Amino acid sequence: MKAFIRFCCLPLLLLGSLTASAQIPLPAQRAAALSQKLRTLILPELTFQDATLEEAIEFLRLKCAQIDSTADPSKRGINIVLLGRSKAKLSLQLKNTPVSEALRYITELTGRGYIVEPYAIVIGGKNFKSTNPPPRLIATHGIEAQAQNILLPSVQFQKASPEEACEYMRLKRSDVDPPRPMPNIVLKAPDPFSKRQLSLDLKNIPQSEALRYIAELSGLHLRYQAEAVLLSQREDDLGKIELLGKATEKLRADKIILPLAQFQNATLEEVATFVRIKSAEADPAKNGINIIIAPGTDLQAACSLDVRHIRASEMLRYAAGLMDLKISADDHAFTISAK
């Protein structure tokens, strides 16, 4: 497929550091408050007959929103994240039951378990553990703090691929009030991870939590780096740059900021050409950076990437990592080669 490449000269976005508000409760406090809510919300009646787990959870989600009398309508109800699918059916008839007990019965009858996290109930296997557990502390700077401070009114999609879910999150910048830059998201989901179908229905949730649940549903590891949120397999270094000599070329590339770079199935040759041209345009000295493709490297290796306000060195690193290629930098050039 022919690559689609776009580069727009946008004003540079000064992301800065976002300091978490002292009023934001610690994750453990939020989880405790959600547990209390589960105990105090009382369901007048709950009846299932041969219902699937998905049907039971959706019914519970709607009922909780109806009986919750929280003053702020956006905070009524509970968020529920369901990991995996279940063929089990359940029949249940309860009256005047706390939501916590209803959840216990529903999960026990379907051979599942649940944990209470700061912003949602997560339902998984009987004794499951999160691949990406919630953070214990509130971040005070960097990309993670930025993502924690972006509150999304809703996150809703059905049977989306990991790529579609990440694109959905990129487009959510229009929902943020006041508008602010959204963190870059870099996804590397090889088969079979890329074929997973993700469904989420969340309200009033930080972007960091929504991304964590996307990673959890995808079976991927979530990491925060200086200029992007990464979703990939835990052992994947996403193109670690090997530094040779004083690596002067990388130091130069660190100072060249690309305002916007978007690739859709771009080949290695196309990516390298793009970076050579656009780094020269963005370089105050108009020199750009040198890129060497070593003999024997697959020129048709391809990647998709959508990043903003990013150093040229980081963009190259992510592109090489997405194509499973090796990248190094010495005093004169970046070299991309087969692993």
mmCIF file of C-alpha atoms in Angstrom, residues 29 36 38 40 65 67 79 87 102 108-109 129-130 137 160-161 232 251 254 276 282 295 310 320 324:
data_model
loop_
_atom_site.group_PDB
_atom_site.id
_atom_site.type_symbol
_atom_site.label_atom_id
_atom_site.label_comp_id
_atom_site.label_asym_id
_atom_site.label_seq_id
_atom_site.Cartn_x
_atom_site.Cartn_y
_atom_site.Cartn_z
ATOM 1 C CA GLN A 29 -7.937 6.600 48.309
ATOM 2 C CA GLN A 36 -17.486 2.217 49.595
ATOM 3 C CA LEU A 38 -20.225 -0.415 45.753
ATOM 4 C CA THR A 40 -23.752 1.691 49.610
ATOM 5 C CA ALA A 65 -26.239 4.989 36.882
ATOM 6 C CA ILE A 67 -29.809 4.537 41.368
ATOM 7 C CA ASN A 79 -17.005 2.059 35.308
ATOM 8 C CA LYS A 87 -19.417 -18.419 27.164
ATOM 9 C CA ALA A 102 -24.241 -8.483 42.979
ATOM 10 C CA GLU A 108 -18.624 -16.422 40.888
ATOM 11 C CA LEU A 109 -21.394 -17.865 38.695
ATOM 12 C CA LYS A 129 -3.459 -10.027 38.008
ATOM 13 C CA SER A 130 -3.269 -6.899 35.920
ATOM 14 C CA LEU A 137 1.293 7.628 43.192
ATOM 15 C CA ALA A 160 -12.031 -2.035 17.999
ATOM 16 C CA SER A 161 -8.553 -3.227 17.123
ATOM 17 C CA SER A 232 4.130 -2.895 23.117
ATOM 18 C CA LEU A 251 23.038 15.136 19.802
ATOM 19 C CA ASP A 254 17.951 15.828 19.601
ATOM 20 C CA ARG A 276 16.171 13.792 5.688
ATOM 21 C CA ALA A 282 13.337 22.250 10.826
ATOM 22 C CA PRO A 295 23.230 -3.266 2.814
ATOM 23 C CA ILE A 310 8.931 15.257 18.641
ATOM 24 C CA ALA A 320 13.082 1.618 13.476
ATOM 25 C CA ASP A 324 11.989 -4.436 13.923
#
